[in-house]
Coordinates of C-alpha atoms in Angstrom, one line a residue:
X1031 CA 74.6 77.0 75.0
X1032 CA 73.9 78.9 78.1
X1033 CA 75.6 82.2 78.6
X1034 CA 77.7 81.2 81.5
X1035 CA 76.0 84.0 84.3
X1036 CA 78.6 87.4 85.9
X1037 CA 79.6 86.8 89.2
X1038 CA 77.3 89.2 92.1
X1039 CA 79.5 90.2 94.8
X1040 CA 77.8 92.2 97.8
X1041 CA 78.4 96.1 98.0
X1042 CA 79.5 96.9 101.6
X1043 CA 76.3 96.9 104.0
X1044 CA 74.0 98.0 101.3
X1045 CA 72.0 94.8 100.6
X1046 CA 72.8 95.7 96.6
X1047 CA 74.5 92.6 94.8
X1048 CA 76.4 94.1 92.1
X1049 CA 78.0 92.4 88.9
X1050 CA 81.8 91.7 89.2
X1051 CA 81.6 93.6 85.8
X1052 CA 80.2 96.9 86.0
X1053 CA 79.8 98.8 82.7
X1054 CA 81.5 102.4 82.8
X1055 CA 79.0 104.9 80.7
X1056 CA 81.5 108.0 80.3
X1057 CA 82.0 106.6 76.3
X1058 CA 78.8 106.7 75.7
X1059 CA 78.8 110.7 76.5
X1060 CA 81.6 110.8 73.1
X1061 CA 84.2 111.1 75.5
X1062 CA 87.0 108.8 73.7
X1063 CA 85.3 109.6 69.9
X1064 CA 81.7 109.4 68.8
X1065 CA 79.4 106.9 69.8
X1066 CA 75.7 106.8 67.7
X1067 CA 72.8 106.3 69.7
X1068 CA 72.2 103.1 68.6
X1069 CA 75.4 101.9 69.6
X1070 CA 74.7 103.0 72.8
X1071 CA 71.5 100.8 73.6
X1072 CA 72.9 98.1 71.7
X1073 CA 76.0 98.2 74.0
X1074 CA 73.9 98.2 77.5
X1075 CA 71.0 95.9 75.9
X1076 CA 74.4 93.2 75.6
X1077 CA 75.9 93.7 78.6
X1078 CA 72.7 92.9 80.6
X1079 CA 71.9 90.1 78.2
X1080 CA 75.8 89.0 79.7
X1081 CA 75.0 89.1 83.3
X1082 CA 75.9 93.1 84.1
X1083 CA 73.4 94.8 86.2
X1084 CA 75.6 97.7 87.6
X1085 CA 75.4 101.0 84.8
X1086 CA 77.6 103.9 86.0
X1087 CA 78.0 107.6 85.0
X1088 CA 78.0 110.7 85.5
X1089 CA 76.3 114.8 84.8
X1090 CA 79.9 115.8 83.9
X1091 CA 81.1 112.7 80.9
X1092 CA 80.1 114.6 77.6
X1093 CA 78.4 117.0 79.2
X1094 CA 75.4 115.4 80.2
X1095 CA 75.4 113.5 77.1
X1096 CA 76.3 109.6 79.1
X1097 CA 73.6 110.4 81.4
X1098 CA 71.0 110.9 78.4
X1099 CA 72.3 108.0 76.3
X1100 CA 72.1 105.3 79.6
X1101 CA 68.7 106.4 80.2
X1102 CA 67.6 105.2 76.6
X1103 CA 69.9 102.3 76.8
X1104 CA 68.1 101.2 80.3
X1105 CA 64.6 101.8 78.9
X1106 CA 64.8 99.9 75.9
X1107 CA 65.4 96.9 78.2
X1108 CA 61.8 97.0 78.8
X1109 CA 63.0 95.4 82.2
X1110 CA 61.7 96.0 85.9
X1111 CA 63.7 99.1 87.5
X1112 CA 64.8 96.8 90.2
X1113 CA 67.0 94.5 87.7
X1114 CA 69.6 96.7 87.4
X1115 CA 71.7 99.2 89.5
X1116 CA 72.7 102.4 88.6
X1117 CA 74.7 104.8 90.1
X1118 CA 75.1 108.5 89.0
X1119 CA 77.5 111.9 90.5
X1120 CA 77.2 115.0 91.5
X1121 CA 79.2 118.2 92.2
X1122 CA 81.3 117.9 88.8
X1123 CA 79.6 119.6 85.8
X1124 CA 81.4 121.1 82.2
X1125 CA 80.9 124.8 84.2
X1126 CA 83.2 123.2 86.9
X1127 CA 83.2 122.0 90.5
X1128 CA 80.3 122.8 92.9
X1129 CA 79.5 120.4 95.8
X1130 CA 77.2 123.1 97.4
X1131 CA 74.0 121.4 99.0
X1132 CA 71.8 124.0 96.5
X1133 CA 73.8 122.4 93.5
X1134 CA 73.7 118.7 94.8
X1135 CA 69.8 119.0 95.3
X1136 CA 68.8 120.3 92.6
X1137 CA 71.7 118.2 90.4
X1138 CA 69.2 114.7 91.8
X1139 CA 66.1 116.3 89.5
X1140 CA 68.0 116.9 86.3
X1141 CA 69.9 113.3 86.2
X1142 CA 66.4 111.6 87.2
X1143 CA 64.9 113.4 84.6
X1144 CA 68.0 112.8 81.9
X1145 CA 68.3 108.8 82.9
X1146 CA 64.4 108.6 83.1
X1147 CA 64.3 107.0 86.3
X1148 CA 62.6 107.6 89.3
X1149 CA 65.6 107.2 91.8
X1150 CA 69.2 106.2 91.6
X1151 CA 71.0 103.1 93.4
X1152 CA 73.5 105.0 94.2
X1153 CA 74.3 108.9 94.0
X1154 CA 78.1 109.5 94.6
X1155 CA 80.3 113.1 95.1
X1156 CA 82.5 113.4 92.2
X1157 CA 86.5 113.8 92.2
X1158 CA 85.9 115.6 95.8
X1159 CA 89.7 116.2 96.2
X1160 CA 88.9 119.4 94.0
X1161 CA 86.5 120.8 96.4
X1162 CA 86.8 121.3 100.2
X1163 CA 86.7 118.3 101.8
X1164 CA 85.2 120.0 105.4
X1165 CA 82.4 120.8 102.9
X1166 CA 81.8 117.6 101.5
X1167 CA 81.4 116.3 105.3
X1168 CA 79.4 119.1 106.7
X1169 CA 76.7 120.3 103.9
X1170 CA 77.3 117.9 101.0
X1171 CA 76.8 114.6 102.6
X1172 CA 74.2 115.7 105.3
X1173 CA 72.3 117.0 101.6
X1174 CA 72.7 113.5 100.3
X1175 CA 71.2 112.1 103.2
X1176 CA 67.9 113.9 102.6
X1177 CA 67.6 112.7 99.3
X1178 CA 68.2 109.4 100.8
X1179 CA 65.0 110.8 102.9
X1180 CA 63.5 111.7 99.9
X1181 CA 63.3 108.3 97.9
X1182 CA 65.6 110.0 95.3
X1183 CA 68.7 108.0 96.1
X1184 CA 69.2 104.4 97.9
X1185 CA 72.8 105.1 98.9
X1186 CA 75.8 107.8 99.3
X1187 CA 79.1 107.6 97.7
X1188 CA 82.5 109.3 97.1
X1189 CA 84.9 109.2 94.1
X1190 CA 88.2 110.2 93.4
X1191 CA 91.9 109.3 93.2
X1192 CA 94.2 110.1 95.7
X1193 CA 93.0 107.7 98.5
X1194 CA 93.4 110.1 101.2
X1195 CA 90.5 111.6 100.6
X1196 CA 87.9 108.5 101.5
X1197 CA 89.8 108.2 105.1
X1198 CA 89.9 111.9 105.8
X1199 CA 85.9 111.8 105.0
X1200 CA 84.8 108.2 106.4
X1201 CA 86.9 109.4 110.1
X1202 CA 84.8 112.6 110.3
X1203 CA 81.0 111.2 109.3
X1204 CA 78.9 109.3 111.4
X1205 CA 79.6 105.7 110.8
X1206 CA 76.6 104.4 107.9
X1207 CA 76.6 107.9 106.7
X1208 CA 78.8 106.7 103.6
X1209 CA 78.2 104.2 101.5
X1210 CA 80.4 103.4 99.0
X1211 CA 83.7 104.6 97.7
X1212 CA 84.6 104.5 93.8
X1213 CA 88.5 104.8 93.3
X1214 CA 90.4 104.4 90.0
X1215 CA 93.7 103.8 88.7
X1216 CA 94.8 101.9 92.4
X1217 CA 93.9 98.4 91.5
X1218 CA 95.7 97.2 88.2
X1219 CA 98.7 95.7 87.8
X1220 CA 100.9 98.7 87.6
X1221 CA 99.7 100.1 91.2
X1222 CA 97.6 98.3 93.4
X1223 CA 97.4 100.2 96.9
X1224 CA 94.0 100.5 97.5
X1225 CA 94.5 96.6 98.4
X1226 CA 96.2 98.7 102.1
X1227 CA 92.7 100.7 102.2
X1228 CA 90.5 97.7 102.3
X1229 CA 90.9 96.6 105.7
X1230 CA 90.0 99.7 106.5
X1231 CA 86.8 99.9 104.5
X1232 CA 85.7 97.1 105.3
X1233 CA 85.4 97.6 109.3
X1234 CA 83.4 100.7 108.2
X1235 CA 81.2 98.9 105.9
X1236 CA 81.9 101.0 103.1
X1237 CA 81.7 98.9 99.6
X1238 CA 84.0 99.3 97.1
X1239 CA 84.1 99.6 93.3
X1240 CA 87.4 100.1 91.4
X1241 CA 87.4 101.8 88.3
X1242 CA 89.8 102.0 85.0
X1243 CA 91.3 98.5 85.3
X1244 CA 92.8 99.6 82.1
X1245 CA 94.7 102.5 84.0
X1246 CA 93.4 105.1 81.7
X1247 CA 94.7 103.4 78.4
X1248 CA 98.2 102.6 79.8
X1249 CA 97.4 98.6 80.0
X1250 CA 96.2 98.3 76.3
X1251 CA 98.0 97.9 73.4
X1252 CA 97.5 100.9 71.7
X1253 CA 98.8 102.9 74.8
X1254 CA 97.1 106.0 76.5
X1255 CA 95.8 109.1 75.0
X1256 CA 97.8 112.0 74.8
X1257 CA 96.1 113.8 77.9
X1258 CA 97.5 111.0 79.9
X1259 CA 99.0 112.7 83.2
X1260 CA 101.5 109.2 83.9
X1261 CA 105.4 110.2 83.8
X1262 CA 107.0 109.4 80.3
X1263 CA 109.1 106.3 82.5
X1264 CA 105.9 104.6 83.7
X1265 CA 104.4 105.2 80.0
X1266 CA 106.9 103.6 78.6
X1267 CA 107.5 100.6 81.3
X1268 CA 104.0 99.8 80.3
X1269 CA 104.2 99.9 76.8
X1270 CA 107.1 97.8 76.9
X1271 CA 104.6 95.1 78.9
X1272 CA 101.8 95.7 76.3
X1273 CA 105.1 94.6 73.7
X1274 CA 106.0 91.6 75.5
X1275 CA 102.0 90.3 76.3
X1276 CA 101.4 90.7 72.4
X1277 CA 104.6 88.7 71.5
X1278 CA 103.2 85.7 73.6
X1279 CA 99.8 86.0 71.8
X1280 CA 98.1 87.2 75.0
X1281 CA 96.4 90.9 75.5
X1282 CA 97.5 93.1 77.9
X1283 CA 94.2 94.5 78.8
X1284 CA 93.1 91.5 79.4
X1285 CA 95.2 90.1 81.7
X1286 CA 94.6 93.8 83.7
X1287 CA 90.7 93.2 83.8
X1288 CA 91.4 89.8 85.4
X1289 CA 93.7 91.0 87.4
X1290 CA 91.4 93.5 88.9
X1291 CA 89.0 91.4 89.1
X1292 CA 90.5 88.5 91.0
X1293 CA 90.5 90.8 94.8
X1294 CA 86.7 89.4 95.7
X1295 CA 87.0 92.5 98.0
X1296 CA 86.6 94.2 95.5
X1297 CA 82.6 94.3 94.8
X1298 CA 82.5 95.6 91.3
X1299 CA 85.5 96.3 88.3
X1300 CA 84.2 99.5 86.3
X1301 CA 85.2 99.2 82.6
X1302 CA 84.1 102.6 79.9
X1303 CA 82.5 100.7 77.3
X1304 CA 80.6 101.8 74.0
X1305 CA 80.4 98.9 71.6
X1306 CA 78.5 96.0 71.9
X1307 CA 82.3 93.7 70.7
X1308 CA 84.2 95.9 74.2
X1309 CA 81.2 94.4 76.4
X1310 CA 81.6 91.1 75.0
X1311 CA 85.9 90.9 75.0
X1312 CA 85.0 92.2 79.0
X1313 CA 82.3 89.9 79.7
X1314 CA 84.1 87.0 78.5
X1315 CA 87.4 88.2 80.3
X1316 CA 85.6 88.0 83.5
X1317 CA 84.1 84.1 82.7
X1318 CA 87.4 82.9 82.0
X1319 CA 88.8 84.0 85.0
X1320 CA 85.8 82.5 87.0
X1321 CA 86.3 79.1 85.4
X1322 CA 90.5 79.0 84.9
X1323 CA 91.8 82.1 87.6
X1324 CA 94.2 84.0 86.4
X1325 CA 97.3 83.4 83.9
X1326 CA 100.0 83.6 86.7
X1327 CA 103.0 83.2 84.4
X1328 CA 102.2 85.9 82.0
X1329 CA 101.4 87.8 85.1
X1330 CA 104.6 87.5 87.0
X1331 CA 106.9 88.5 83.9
X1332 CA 104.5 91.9 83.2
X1333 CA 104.8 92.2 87.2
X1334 CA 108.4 92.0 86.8
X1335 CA 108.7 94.9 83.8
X1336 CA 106.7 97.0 85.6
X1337 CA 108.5 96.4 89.4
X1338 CA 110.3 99.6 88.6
X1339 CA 107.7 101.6 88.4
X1340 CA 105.2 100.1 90.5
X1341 CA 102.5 102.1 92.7
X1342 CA 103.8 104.9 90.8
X1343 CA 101.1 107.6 90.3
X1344 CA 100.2 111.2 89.4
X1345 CA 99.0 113.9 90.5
X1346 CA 94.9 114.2 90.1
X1347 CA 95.2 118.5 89.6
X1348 CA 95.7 117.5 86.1
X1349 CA 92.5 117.9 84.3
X1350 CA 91.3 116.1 81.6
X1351 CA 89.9 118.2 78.7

């Protein structure tokens, strides 16, 4: 039987057609527990063979470590570079925050060199609410943009979570400047307002990909790590949803992913995945929503649990260890 195809949705005004699946690297850099090396390639072999052409990660997950294990991943595809997209950050590193153009530059070189590529799809400024945003408009971006000269990159991005931060840039750069915006934790079903920013991105032409459908671990059924900075009510409001999904024989995290992925606006859901079984429960998580949409009943009733808590975040000074 044929493997039933991803869906391609079209990234803003950048021509690049990404899978409504993207595959998240930052477990394969150990971040959530080890991952071998072979588990690594064996997960991103699967999730192209599935239909995902969109990689993403990042100097700072594991310390480098995602960036290394995606580049052998890729490369043991033995496929042409311009099958799949991959998008890589800068100005986040284990040392800390530095969005200086110096660091930016020269932080191009060592993730070509790490991911064994010749240029990146898409080269974004990581968790910029920790740096100065004025800086980010006035010497990081106009830095990006001569890499974009440079052949290094194709395209310019921004990431972070409170959503303030992609207006305050996208109002003060010339229009095209940016890209792409990456934003996590405001599309799932326990907060969902960067639906209110996408008007807004869209008459600037900025794509968008939405990250951690899963909101960090609090839509699964094993609940969130430890670290997790969401208040002990909306913890608990989701663990009580998780209860009730599992009681009806249906899984929590997946009703999330297809919610998430159901707002076509939306070009690309980012999922962390490091096993070859999380690519394929994904995968076929966004099929089934393709063929049947979404389970509206189930849907409404976690809706309801969580109304009390809804849109409910947290502030993004908490670092992760």
């Amino acid at each position: 039987m044929a493997v039933p195809k991803l869906e391609l949705r079209s990234l803003g005004n950048t021509g690049l057609k990404l899978s409504s699946v993207g595959f998240g690297a930052s477990p394969l850099g150990s971040v959530f527990g080890p991952v071998s090396e072979s588990d690594a390639v064996a997960s991103v072999r699967e999730a192209f063979r599935l239909g995902i052409n969109f990689f993403d990660t990042s100097p700072y997950y594991g310390a480098t470590l995602s960036e290394k294990m995606l580049g052998k991943g890729l490369k043991a595809l033995g496929v042409s570079r311009n099958e799949y997209i991959v998008s890589t950050k800068c100005g986040r590193y284990r040392e800390g925050f530095d969005f200086s153009a110096e660091r930016v530059t020269k932080s191009i070189d060592e993730s070509l060199e790490r991911l064994q590529l010749d240029y990146v799809d898409i080269f974004q400024c990581h968790d910029i609410e920790f740096g100065s945003l004025d800086q980010i408009v006035n010497e990081t971006i106009p830095a990006l943009q001569k890499l974009k000269e440079a052949g290094k990159i194709r395209f310019i991005g921004i990431t972070g979570l409170p959503l303030d931060i992609f207006t305050y840039v996208l109002d003060r750069v010339p229009p095209g400047t940016v890209d792409v915006i990456l934003s996590y934790c405001h599309y799932s079903i326990n907060d969902s307002t960067l639906e209110d920013l996408l008007p807004y991105l869209k008459t600037k032409g900025v794509g968008v990909i939405s990250a951690s459908p899963l909101a960090m671990g609090l839509l699964t059924e094993f609940g969130p790590p430890e670290w997790h900075p969401a208040s002990p009510e909306l913890k608990s409001a989701c663990q009580a949803a998780a209860v009730y999904c599992k009681e009806k024989g249906k899984n929590i995290s997946k009703l999330a992913m297809q919610y998430s992925l159901s707002n076509k606006d939306i070009s690309s859901v980012l999922v962390g995945m490091n096993s070859v079984k999380q690519v394929e429960e994904n995968v076929a998580a966004a099929t089934e929503v393709a063929l049947f949409g979404k389970d509206h009943e189930t849907l409404a009733e976690v809706e309801a649990i969580l109304k009390p808590v809804k849109n409910q975040t947290w502030p993004s000074g908490i670092q992760r260890s």
